[in-house]
CSV table of C-alpha atoms and ligand atoms in Angstrom, one decimal:
chain,number,residue,atom,x,y,z
A,1,UNK,CA,-14.1,-6.8,70.3
A,2,UNK,CA,-12.4,-7.1,67.0
A,3,UNK,CA,-9.2,-5.2,66.5
A,4,UNK,CA,-9.5,-1.7,65.0
A,5,UNK,CA,-7.2,-2.6,62.1
A,6,UNK,CA,-9.8,-5.1,60.8
A,7,UNK,CA,-12.4,-2.5,60.1
A,8,UNK,CA,-12.5,-2.5,56.3
A,9,UNK,CA,-13.8,1.1,56.2
A,10,UNK,CA,-11.4,2.7,58.7
A,11,UNK,CA,-9.5,5.4,56.9
A,12,UNK,CA,-6.8,5.6,59.5
A,13,UNK,CA,-6.2,1.9,59.1
A,14,UNK,CA,-6.1,2.4,55.3
A,15,UNK,CA,-3.4,5.0,55.8
A,16,UNK,CA,-1.3,2.7,57.9
A,17,UNK,CA,-1.8,-0.4,55.8
A,18,UNK,CA,-1.2,1.5,52.7
A,19,UNK,CA,2.2,2.6,54.1
A,20,UNK,CA,3.0,-1.0,55.1
A,21,UNK,CA,2.0,-2.3,51.6
A,22,UNK,CA,4.3,0.2,49.9
A,23,UNK,CA,7.1,-0.7,52.3
A,24,UNK,CA,6.4,-4.3,51.5
A,25,UNK,CA,6.5,-3.7,47.8
A,26,UNK,CA,9.7,-1.7,48.0
A,27,UNK,CA,11.4,-4.5,50.0
A,28,UNK,CA,10.0,-7.1,47.4
A,29,UNK,CA,11.4,-5.1,44.4
A,30,UNK,CA,14.7,-4.5,46.2
A,31,UNK,CA,15.0,-8.2,47.0
A,32,UNK,CA,14.5,-9.6,43.6
A,33,UNK,CA,18.1,-9.8,42.6
A,34,UNK,CA,18.7,-12.4,45.3
A,35,UNK,CA,15.7,-14.6,44.3
A,36,UNK,CA,15.4,-16.9,41.4
A,37,UNK,CA,13.6,-15.3,38.5
A,38,UNK,CA,10.9,-18.0,38.5
A,39,UNK,CA,9.9,-19.8,41.6
A,40,UNK,CA,9.5,-23.6,41.4
A,41,UNK,CA,5.8,-24.5,41.6
A,42,UNK,CA,3.9,-27.6,40.9
A,43,UNK,CA,0.2,-27.4,39.7
A,44,UNK,CA,-2.0,-27.0,42.7
A,45,UNK,CA,0.7,-25.8,45.1
A,46,UNK,CA,-0.7,-22.4,45.5
A,47,UNK,CA,-4.3,-23.4,46.0
A,48,UNK,CA,-3.2,-26.0,48.6
A,49,UNK,CA,-2.2,-23.1,50.9
A,50,UNK,CA,-5.6,-21.4,50.7
A,51,UNK,CA,-8.5,-22.2,53.0
A,52,UNK,CA,-11.4,-24.0,51.3
A,53,UNK,CA,-13.9,-21.3,52.2
A,54,UNK,CA,-13.9,-17.6,52.1
A,55,UNK,CA,-13.6,-15.9,55.6
A,56,UNK,CA,-16.9,-15.2,57.4
A,57,UNK,CA,-15.3,-12.7,59.8
A,58,UNK,CA,-12.9,-9.8,59.0
A,59,UNK,CA,-9.2,-10.7,59.1
A,60,UNK,CA,-6.5,-8.3,60.2
A,61,UNK,CA,-4.6,-6.7,57.3
A,62,UNK,CA,-1.4,-8.0,58.8
A,63,UNK,CA,-2.6,-11.6,58.1
A,64,UNK,CA,-3.4,-10.6,54.5
A,65,UNK,CA,0.1,-9.0,54.1
A,66,UNK,CA,1.8,-12.1,55.6
A,67,UNK,CA,0.2,-14.3,53.0
A,68,UNK,CA,1.9,-12.3,50.2
A,69,UNK,CA,5.1,-13.8,51.6
A,70,UNK,CA,3.6,-17.2,52.4
A,71,UNK,CA,1.3,-17.8,49.4
A,72,UNK,CA,1.9,-15.4,46.6
A,73,UNK,CA,5.6,-14.8,46.3
A,74,UNK,CA,6.5,-18.6,46.2
A,75,UNK,CA,4.0,-18.9,43.3
A,76,UNK,CA,5.3,-16.2,41.1
A,77,UNK,CA,7.4,-15.7,38.0
A,78,UNK,CA,9.0,-12.4,38.9
A,79,UNK,CA,8.4,-10.3,35.9
A,80,UNK,CA,10.0,-7.3,37.5
A,81,UNK,CA,13.2,-9.2,38.2
A,82,UNK,CA,16.3,-7.5,36.7
A,83,UNK,CA,17.2,-10.9,35.2
A,84,UNK,CA,13.8,-11.1,33.3
A,85,UNK,CA,14.8,-11.6,29.7
A,86,UNK,CA,11.9,-13.7,28.5
A,87,UNK,CA,8.9,-13.2,26.2
A,88,UNK,CA,8.6,-9.4,26.1
A,89,UNK,CA,9.0,-7.4,29.3
A,90,UNK,CA,6.0,-6.1,31.2
A,91,UNK,CA,7.9,-3.2,32.4
A,92,UNK,CA,6.6,-1.4,35.4
A,93,UNK,CA,8.1,1.3,37.7
A,94,UNK,CA,7.4,2.9,41.1
A,95,UNK,CA,5.8,5.9,39.4
A,96,UNK,CA,3.5,3.6,37.5
A,97,UNK,CA,2.5,1.6,40.5
A,98,UNK,CA,1.6,4.8,42.4
A,99,UNK,CA,-0.4,6.0,39.4
A,100,UNK,CA,-2.3,2.7,39.5
A,101,UNK,CA,-2.9,3.1,43.2
A,102,UNK,CA,-4.3,6.6,42.6
A,103,UNK,CA,-6.6,5.2,39.8
A,104,UNK,CA,-7.9,2.7,42.2
A,105,UNK,CA,-8.4,5.3,44.9
A,106,UNK,CA,-10.4,7.6,42.6
A,107,UNK,CA,-12.4,4.7,41.4
A,108,UNK,CA,-14.0,6.7,38.6
A,109,UNK,CA,-15.5,5.5,35.4
A,110,UNK,CA,-14.5,7.6,32.3
A,111,UNK,CA,-17.1,6.1,29.9
A,112,UNK,CA,-18.4,9.5,29.0
A,113,UNK,CA,-16.6,12.9,29.2
A,114,UNK,CA,-19.3,14.0,31.7
A,115,UNK,CA,-18.8,10.8,33.8
A,116,UNK,CA,-15.4,12.1,34.8
A,117,UNK,CA,-14.0,15.0,32.7
A,118,UNK,CA,-10.5,14.7,34.0
A,119,UNK,CA,-10.2,11.1,33.1
A,120,UNK,CA,-11.1,11.8,29.4
A,121,UNK,CA,-9.1,15.0,29.1
A,122,UNK,CA,-5.9,13.8,30.7
A,123,UNK,CA,-6.1,10.6,28.5
A,124,UNK,CA,-6.5,12.7,25.3
A,125,UNK,CA,-3.8,15.1,26.3
A,126,UNK,CA,-1.2,12.5,27.3
A,127,UNK,CA,-1.8,10.6,24.1
A,128,UNK,CA,-1.4,13.9,22.1
A,129,UNK,CA,1.9,14.4,24.0
A,130,UNK,CA,2.9,10.9,22.8
A,131,UNK,CA,2.2,11.9,19.2
A,132,UNK,CA,5.0,14.5,19.5
A,133,UNK,CA,7.2,12.3,21.6
A,134,UNK,CA,7.1,9.4,19.2
A,135,UNK,CA,7.1,11.4,16.0
A,136,UNK,CA,3.9,9.8,14.6
A,137,UNK,CA,1.6,11.9,12.3
A,138,UNK,CA,0.2,15.1,13.8
A,139,UNK,CA,-3.2,14.1,12.3
A,140,UNK,CA,-3.4,11.4,15.0
A,141,UNK,CA,-4.0,14.0,17.7
A,142,UNK,CA,-7.4,14.4,19.3
A,143,UNK,CA,-7.1,18.1,18.5
A,144,UNK,CA,-7.0,17.1,14.8
A,145,UNK,CA,-9.2,14.5,13.0
A,146,UNK,CA,-7.6,11.4,14.5
A,147,UNK,CA,-7.1,10.5,18.1
A,148,UNK,CA,-5.8,8.1,20.7
A,149,UNK,CA,-7.4,5.9,23.3
A,150,UNK,CA,-6.0,3.5,25.9
A,151,UNK,CA,-7.1,-0.1,25.6
A,152,UNK,CA,-6.4,-3.2,27.6
A,153,UNK,CA,-3.9,-4.4,25.1
A,154,UNK,CA,-2.7,-4.6,21.5
A,155,UNK,CA,-5.1,-7.5,20.9
A,156,UNK,CA,-8.1,-5.4,21.8
A,157,UNK,CA,-6.8,-2.5,19.6
A,158,UNK,CA,-6.3,-4.8,16.6
A,159,UNK,CA,-9.7,-6.5,17.1
A,160,UNK,CA,-11.4,-3.2,17.3
A,161,UNK,CA,-9.8,-2.0,14.0
A,162,UNK,CA,-10.8,-5.3,12.3
A,163,UNK,CA,-14.4,-4.5,13.2
A,164,UNK,CA,-14.2,-0.9,12.0
A,165,UNK,CA,-12.5,-2.0,8.7
A,166,UNK,CA,-15.3,-4.6,8.2
A,167,UNK,CA,-18.0,-1.9,8.5
A,168,UNK,CA,-16.1,0.6,6.3
A,169,UNK,CA,-15.8,-2.1,3.6
A,170,UNK,CA,-19.5,-3.1,3.9
A,171,UNK,CA,-20.6,0.6,3.7
A,172,UNK,CA,-18.4,1.3,0.7
A,173,UNK,CA,-18.9,-1.9,-1.4
A,174,UNK,CA,-21.9,-3.8,0.1
A,175,UNK,CA,-19.7,-6.8,0.6
A,176,UNK,CA,-20.7,-9.5,3.2
A,177,UNK,CA,-18.1,-10.4,5.8
A,178,UNK,CA,-17.8,-13.9,4.4
A,179,UNK,CA,-16.3,-12.5,1.2
A,180,UNK,CA,-13.8,-10.1,3.0
A,181,UNK,CA,-10.1,-11.0,3.3
A,182,UNK,CA,-7.6,-10.1,6.0
A,183,UNK,CA,-3.8,-10.1,5.3
A,184,UNK,CA,-0.9,-10.2,7.7
A,185,UNK,CA,2.6,-11.8,7.9
A,186,UNK,CA,3.2,-15.4,8.8
A,187,UNK,CA,5.3,-13.8,11.6
A,188,UNK,CA,2.5,-11.6,12.9
A,189,UNK,CA,1.2,-11.9,16.4
A,190,UNK,CA,-1.5,-14.5,16.9
A,191,UNK,CA,-3.8,-11.6,18.0
A,192,UNK,CA,-4.4,-10.7,14.4
A,193,UNK,CA,-5.8,-14.1,13.5
A,194,UNK,CA,-7.8,-14.2,16.8
A,195,UNK,CA,-9.2,-10.7,16.3
A,196,UNK,CA,-10.1,-11.5,12.7
A,197,UNK,CA,-12.0,-14.7,13.7
A,198,UNK,CA,-13.8,-12.8,16.5
A,199,UNK,CA,-14.8,-10.1,14.0
A,200,UNK,CA,-16.3,-12.8,11.8
A,201,UNK,CA,-13.8,-12.9,8.9
A,202,UNK,CA,-13.5,-16.3,7.2
A,203,UNK,CA,-10.5,-15.6,5.0
A,204,UNK,CA,-7.2,-14.8,6.7
A,205,UNK,CA,-4.0,-14.9,4.6
A,206,UNK,CA,-0.6,-15.3,6.3
A,207,UNK,CA,1.9,-13.8,3.9
A,208,UNK,CA,5.4,-15.0,3.2
A,209,UNK,CA,8.4,-13.3,4.7
A,210,UNK,CA,11.9,-12.6,3.4
A,211,UNK,CA,15.3,-13.8,4.8
A,212,UNK,CA,14.9,-11.2,7.7
A,213,UNK,CA,11.4,-12.5,8.5
A,214,UNK,CA,9.8,-9.2,7.3
A,215,UNK,CA,6.7,-9.5,5.1
A,216,UNK,CA,7.2,-9.6,1.3
A,217,UNK,CA,5.2,-7.0,-0.5
A,218,UNK,CA,5.1,-9.1,-3.7
A,219,UNK,CA,3.4,-11.9,-1.7
A,220,UNK,CA,0.8,-9.3,-0.6
A,221,UNK,CA,0.2,-8.2,-4.2
A,222,UNK,CA,0.0,-11.8,-5.4
A,223,UNK,CA,-2.5,-12.7,-2.7
A,224,UNK,CA,-4.7,-9.7,-3.5
A,225,UNK,CA,-4.8,-10.7,-7.2
A,226,UNK,CA,-5.7,-14.3,-6.4
A,227,UNK,CA,-8.5,-13.2,-4.0
A,228,UNK,CA,-9.9,-10.6,-6.4
A,229,UNK,CA,-10.1,-13.1,-9.2
A,230,UNK,CA,-12.0,-15.5,-6.9
A,231,UNK,CA,-14.5,-12.8,-6.3
A,232,UNK,CA,-13.3,-11.9,-2.7
A,233,UNK,CA,-12.7,-8.4,-1.4
A,234,UNK,CA,-9.4,-7.5,0.3
A,235,UNK,CA,-10.4,-5.6,3.4
A,236,UNK,CA,-7.7,-5.3,6.1
A,237,UNK,CA,-3.9,-5.7,6.3
A,238,UNK,CA,-1.8,-5.6,9.5
A,239,UNK,CA,1.9,-4.9,9.3
A,240,UNK,CA,4.1,-5.3,12.2
A,241,UNK,CA,6.9,-3.1,13.4
A,242,UNK,CA,8.9,-5.4,15.7
A,243,UNK,CA,7.4,-9.0,15.4
A,244,UNK,CA,7.0,-11.0,18.5
A,245,UNK,CA,9.4,-13.7,17.3
A,246,UNK,CA,12.4,-11.7,16.3
A,247,UNK,CA,11.4,-8.0,16.1
A,248,UNK,CA,11.4,-8.1,12.3
A,249,UNK,CA,10.1,-4.9,10.7
A,250,UNK,CA,7.6,-5.0,7.9
A,251,UNK,CA,8.1,-2.4,5.1
A,252,UNK,CA,5.3,-0.1,6.3
A,253,UNK,CA,5.5,2.4,3.4
A,254,UNK,CA,5.5,-0.2,0.7
A,255,UNK,CA,2.5,-2.1,2.2
A,256,UNK,CA,0.7,1.2,2.8
A,257,UNK,CA,1.1,2.2,-0.9
A,258,UNK,CA,-0.4,-1.1,-2.0
A,259,UNK,CA,-3.2,-0.9,0.7
A,260,UNK,CA,-4.1,2.7,-0.4
A,261,UNK,CA,-4.4,1.8,-4.1
A,262,UNK,CA,-6.5,-1.2,-3.2
A,263,UNK,CA,-8.7,0.6,-0.6
A,264,UNK,CA,-7.6,-1.8,2.1
A,265,UNK,CA,-7.6,-0.7,5.8
A,266,UNK,CA,-4.0,-0.7,7.0
A,267,UNK,CA,-3.3,-1.2,10.7
A,268,UNK,CA,0.2,-1.2,12.2
A,269,UNK,CA,1.0,-3.4,15.2
A,270,UNK,CA,4.0,-2.0,17.0
A,271,UNK,CA,3.0,-3.5,20.4
A,272,UNK,CA,6.6,-3.9,21.6
A,273,UNK,CA,8.8,-1.7,19.3
A,274,UNK,CA,6.5,1.4,19.4
A,275,UNK,CA,8.1,2.5,22.7
A,276,UNK,CA,11.5,2.8,21.0
A,277,UNK,CA,10.2,5.6,18.7
A,278,UNK,CA,10.7,8.0,21.6
A,279,UNK,CA,14.2,8.0,20.3
A,280,UNK,CA,14.4,9.5,16.8
A,281,UNK,CA,17.0,7.1,15.5
A,282,UNK,CA,14.4,4.2,15.4
A,283,UNK,CA,11.8,6.1,13.5
A,284,UNK,CA,13.0,5.1,10.0
A,285,UNK,CA,11.7,1.6,10.9
A,286,UNK,CA,8.2,2.8,10.7
A,287,UNK,CA,8.5,5.2,7.8
A,288,UNK,CA,5.2,5.7,5.9
A,289,UNK,CA,2.9,6.1,8.9
A,290,UNK,CA,1.2,9.1,7.3
A,291,UNK,CA,-0.4,6.6,4.9
A,292,UNK,CA,-1.8,4.1,7.5
A,293,UNK,CA,-5.3,4.1,9.1
A,294,UNK,CA,-4.5,2.9,12.6
A,295,UNK,CA,-1.7,1.9,15.0
A,296,UNK,CA,-1.2,0.3,18.3
A,297,UNK,CA,1.7,0.1,20.8
A,298,UNK,CA,1.9,-1.0,24.4
A,299,UNK,CA,3.5,1.3,27.0
A,300,UNK,CA,3.0,-1.7,29.3
A,301,UNK,CA,5.7,-3.6,27.4
A,302,UNK,CA,8.7,-1.3,27.3
A,303,UNK,CA,7.8,2.1,28.6
A,304,UNK,CA,7.9,1.5,32.4
A,305,UNK,CA,4.1,1.5,32.7
A,306,UNK,CA,2.4,-1.5,34.3
A,307,UNK,CA,-0.4,-3.6,32.7
A,308,UNK,CA,-2.9,-2.7,31.2
A,309,UNK,CA,-1.9,0.2,29.1
A,310,UNK,CA,-2.0,0.0,25.3
A,311,UNK,CA,-2.3,3.0,23.0
A,312,UNK,CA,-4.6,2.8,19.9
A,313,UNK,CA,-4.4,5.6,17.4
A,314,UNK,CA,-6.6,6.2,14.4
A,315,UNK,CA,-5.8,8.7,11.6
A,316,UNK,CA,-9.5,9.5,11.4
A,317,UNK,CA,-11.8,8.9,14.3
A,318,UNK,CA,-15.1,9.2,12.4
A,319,UNK,CA,-15.4,5.6,11.1
A,320,UNK,CA,-14.5,4.3,14.5
A,321,UNK,CA,-17.2,6.3,16.3
A,322,UNK,CA,-19.7,5.6,13.6
A,323,UNK,CA,-19.1,1.9,13.9
A,324,UNK,CA,-19.1,1.7,17.7
A,325,UNK,CA,-21.5,4.4,18.9
A,326,UNK,CA,-24.8,3.1,20.3
A,327,UNK,CA,-26.6,5.6,22.4
A,328,UNK,CA,-29.1,4.3,25.0
A,329,UNK,CA,-31.3,6.9,26.7
A,330,UNK,CA,-29.6,6.5,30.1
A,331,UNK,CA,-26.3,7.8,28.7
A,332,UNK,CA,-27.7,10.9,27.0
A,333,UNK,CA,-26.2,14.2,28.3
A,334,UNK,CA,-25.7,17.7,27.2
A,335,UNK,CA,-22.0,17.6,26.8
A,336,UNK,CA,-22.1,14.6,24.4
A,337,UNK,CA,-25.0,16.2,22.5
A,338,UNK,CA,-22.9,19.4,22.0
A,339,UNK,CA,-20.3,17.4,20.0
A,340,UNK,CA,-17.5,19.2,21.9
A,341,UNK,CA,-16.3,16.3,23.9
A,342,UNK,CA,-14.8,12.9,23.5
A,343,UNK,CA,-16.8,10.0,24.9
A,344,UNK,CA,-14.3,7.1,25.1
A,345,UNK,CA,-17.1,4.5,25.4
A,346,UNK,CA,-17.4,4.9,21.6
A,347,UNK,CA,-13.7,4.0,21.0
A,348,UNK,CA,-13.8,0.3,22.2
A,349,UNK,CA,-16.0,-2.5,23.4
A,350,UNK,CA,-16.1,-1.8,27.2
A,351,UNK,CA,-18.4,0.8,28.6
A,352,UNK,CA,-16.9,1.0,32.1
A,353,UNK,CA,-13.3,1.9,31.8
A,354,UNK,CA,-10.5,2.6,34.3
A,355,UNK,CA,-8.6,5.8,34.4
A,356,UNK,CA,-5.6,4.3,32.7
A,357,UNK,CA,-4.0,7.5,31.7
A,358,UNK,CA,-3.0,8.4,35.2
A,359,UNK,CA,-0.2,5.9,35.5
A,360,UNK,CA,1.1,6.9,32.1
A,361,UNK,CA,1.0,10.5,33.1
A,362,UNK,CA,2.9,9.7,36.3
A,363,UNK,CA,5.5,7.8,34.3
A,364,UNK,CA,6.1,10.5,31.7
A,365,UNK,CA,6.4,13.2,34.4
A,366,UNK,CA,8.6,11.1,36.7
A,367,UNK,CA,11.1,9.9,34.1
A,368,UNK,CA,10.8,12.8,31.7
A,369,UNK,CA,11.2,12.0,28.0
A,370,UNK,CA,15.0,12.1,28.5
A,371,UNK,CA,14.8,9.5,31.2
A,372,UNK,CA,12.8,7.1,29.0
A,373,UNK,CA,15.1,7.7,26.0
A,374,UNK,CA,18.1,6.9,28.2
A,375,UNK,CA,16.4,3.6,29.3
A,376,UNK,CA,15.6,2.5,25.8
A,377,UNK,CA,19.1,3.4,24.5
A,378,UNK,CA,20.7,1.5,27.3
A,379,UNK,CA,18.6,-1.6,26.6
A,380,UNK,CA,19.5,-1.4,22.9
A,381,UNK,CA,23.2,-0.9,23.4
A,382,UNK,CA,23.4,-3.7,26.0
A,383,UNK,CA,21.6,-5.9,23.5
A,384,UNK,CA,24.3,-5.2,21.0
A,385,UNK,CA,26.8,-6.4,23.6
A,386,UNK,CA,24.9,-9.7,23.8
A,387,UNK,CA,24.9,-10.0,20.0
A,388,UNK,CA,28.7,-9.5,20.0
A,389,UNK,CA,29.1,-12.2,22.6
A,390,UNK,CA,27.0,-14.6,20.5
A,391,UNK,CA,28.8,-13.6,17.3
A,392,UNK,CA,32.2,-14.4,19.0
A,393,UNK,CA,31.0,-17.8,20.3
A,394,UNK,CA,32.1,-20.8,18.2
A,395,UNK,CA,28.8,-22.7,18.8
A,396,UNK,CA,26.3,-19.9,18.6
A,397,UNK,CA,24.8,-17.9,15.7
A,398,UNK,CA,22.2,-15.1,15.5
A,399,UNK,CA,19.4,-15.9,13.1
A,400,UNK,CA,17.9,-12.4,12.5
A,401,UNK,CA,19.0,-8.8,12.9
A,402,UNK,CA,18.5,-7.1,16.2
A,403,UNK,CA,17.0,-3.6,15.5
A,404,UNK,CA,15.7,-3.2,19.0
A,405,UNK,CA,16.5,-5.0,22.2
A,406,UNK,CA,15.9,-8.6,21.3
A,407,UNK,CA,18.5,-11.2,20.2
A,408,UNK,CA,17.3,-14.4,18.4
A,409,UNK,CA,20.0,-17.1,18.2
A,410,UNK,CA,20.6,-20.8,17.8
A,411,UNK,CA,23.1,-23.3,18.9
A,412,UNK,CA,24.8,-24.7,15.8
A,413,UNK,CA,24.2,-28.2,17.2
A,414,UNK,CA,20.6,-28.0,16.1
A,415,UNK,CA,17.1,-27.8,17.8
A,416,UNK,CA,17.9,-30.0,20.7
A,417,UNK,CA,21.1,-28.2,21.5
A,418,UNK,CA,19.3,-24.9,21.4
A,419,UNK,CA,16.5,-26.1,23.7
A,420,UNK,CA,19.1,-27.6,26.0
A,421,UNK,CA,21.0,-24.3,26.1
A,422,UNK,CA,17.8,-22.4,27.1
A,423,UNK,CA,17.1,-24.9,29.8
A,424,UNK,CA,20.6,-24.7,31.1
A,425,UNK,CA,20.5,-20.9,31.3
A,426,UNK,CA,17.2,-20.9,33.1
A,427,UNK,CA,18.2,-23.6,35.5
A,428,UNK,CA,20.9,-21.3,36.9
A,429,UNK,CA,18.0,-19.2,38.2
A,430,UNK,CA,19.4,-15.7,37.8
A,431,UNK,CA,18.0,-15.1,34.4
A,432,UNK,CA,14.9,-16.2,32.4
A,433,UNK,CA,14.9,-16.5,28.7
A,434,UNK,CA,12.5,-18.1,26.3
A,435,UNK,CA,12.5,-20.0,23.0
A,436,UNK,CA,10.5,-20.0,19.8
A,437,UNK,CA,10.6,-21.5,16.3
A,438,UNK,CA,10.7,-20.2,12.8
A,439,UNK,CA,10.5,-22.6,9.7
A,440,UNK,CA,11.0,-25.6,11.9
A,441,UNK,CA,14.1,-24.1,13.5
A,442,UNK,CA,14.1,-23.7,17.3
A,443,UNK,CA,15.8,-20.5,18.5
A,444,UNK,CA,16.5,-18.8,21.8
A,445,UNK,CA,15.2,-15.3,22.5
A,446,UNK,CA,16.7,-12.8,24.9
A,447,UNK,CA,14.9,-9.5,25.4
A,448,UNK,CA,16.4,-6.7,27.5
A,449,UNK,CA,13.6,-4.6,28.8
A,450,UNK,CA,13.1,-4.8,32.5
A,451,UNK,CA,13.2,-1.4,34.2
A,452,UNK,CA,15.6,-2.9,36.8
A,453,UNK,CA,18.2,-4.5,34.6
A,454,UNK,CA,21.7,-3.0,34.8
A,455,UNK,CA,24.8,-3.4,32.7
A,456,UNK,CA,26.2,-5.7,35.4
A,457,UNK,CA,23.3,-8.2,34.7
A,458,UNK,CA,24.3,-8.1,31.0
A,459,UNK,CA,27.9,-9.0,31.8
A,460,UNK,CA,26.6,-11.9,33.9
A,461,UNK,CA,24.2,-13.2,31.3
A,462,UNK,CA,26.9,-13.1,28.6
A,463,UNK,CA,29.2,-15.1,30.8
A,464,UNK,CA,26.4,-17.6,31.6
A,465,UNK,CA,25.5,-18.1,27.9
A,466,UNK,CA,29.1,-18.4,27.0
A,467,UNK,CA,29.7,-21.2,29.5
A,468,UNK,CA,26.4,-22.9,28.9
A,469,UNK,CA,27.0,-23.2,25.2
A,470,UNK,CA,30.5,-24.6,25.4
A,471,UNK,CA,29.3,-28.2,25.2
B,501,PLP,C1,2.7,-8.6,22.7
B,501,PLP,C2,2.2,-8.4,21.4
B,501,PLP,C3,0.8,-8.4,21.1
B,501,PLP,C4,-0.2,-8.7,22.1
B,501,PLP,O1,-0.4,-7.6,23.0
B,501,PLP,P1,-1.5,-7.6,24.2
B,501,PLP,O2,-1.3,-6.3,24.7
B,501,PLP,O3,-1.0,-8.7,25.1
B,501,PLP,O4,-2.8,-7.9,23.6
B,501,PLP,C5,0.4,-8.1,19.8
B,501,PLP,N1,1.3,-7.8,18.8
B,501,PLP,C6,2.6,-7.9,19.0
B,501,PLP,C7,3.6,-7.7,17.9
B,501,PLP,C8,3.1,-8.2,20.3
B,501,PLP,O5,4.4,-8.3,20.5
């Protein structure tokens, strides 16, 4: 007889195992401070611990759980570690994990309003809340002419907007995609170029930046002129609020004014920095949003909500829906035909879509806006302390301003010394930082954004950097 706990459909066992998994996760998260941020793994190490064939017979859940310790943990980079200061954070939180669990438990597909009304209405409502919380234009609410939707990531949002802009341009001017041009900063995220290629654009211009690595509007104007005189049609521009390299901020209003007068679709990528707008003092960085067509930011980066959770807003939802709506007979229903509901299947590529809003709703209610503001403000003020520690150091130098919670700096000894410093900090094990490059110059990046980081961790990393950069 097989043990009761191995029956995959036994609800009492589910209850028990669910409790032990949550216990396990609480222990895991609580233990991170005493582990290295990144485990040491060689290629193939993880697979070598797995049987070559899938199990024929049910295994007890205890065996599965034990393999989290034996197989999974030793093969992880611990993104939720309080010492995680690399890339951008993928901030999560207990509330978010529980929201995700509830999503999996419901297992609904919110492709149409009628296929799960609560999934659609909570998503619309929570994203309308965020319009107020982040101080973006009221017009972006679903109760107005715009609207928000949750996507898998900023890459998907930007790609979707590139497709819509292409169709809008084709409708208006009869231009073929081969003659359309996309503009963005040379510091923009690679997803803009990738999305443009996937949307069929052939002409992608990477514009010059200024001393602070923000895009130069005069370089945008010059590129438009050159392209127009070559018979091409400027179609799409993406400005970034908080670039991936150094969190540089493009002049949104200036770019928007040019884009408006040239009838170019203007999309804003605030994947990382958008979260900061929950605090009023950061909003001047994205002044001019009432002039833009679309916007994306990732609560899964810096708003305590786990992957995947990216907000896409449009100022006017009509062109989006006109471009993406294809209605096969098996999806026809009365609610959709009435025009009174939102069918999110028309807002992105996937038809099947998870109930992503649930975890965001859990997070907003568990932290409260004040709790999230406090977290962002802590991260930003701790970052200022790291900047001060770098400014004081004889061998170190910041290479760009730090408007949010990222510090970009170099070792004065040059590229090799900078890479060496990053390696030395990471070898210590308590923290993980990454490096990048601008104009041939290597630099170190520190981003404070893990939900679990405390001020004491900042003291320690300042000490460690100070010592590691002494030679
Ligand atoms: C992280 C990042 C992206 C990519 O976001 P995904 O959600 O991974 O697609 C895009 N733009 C910027 C500025 C980013 O920092």
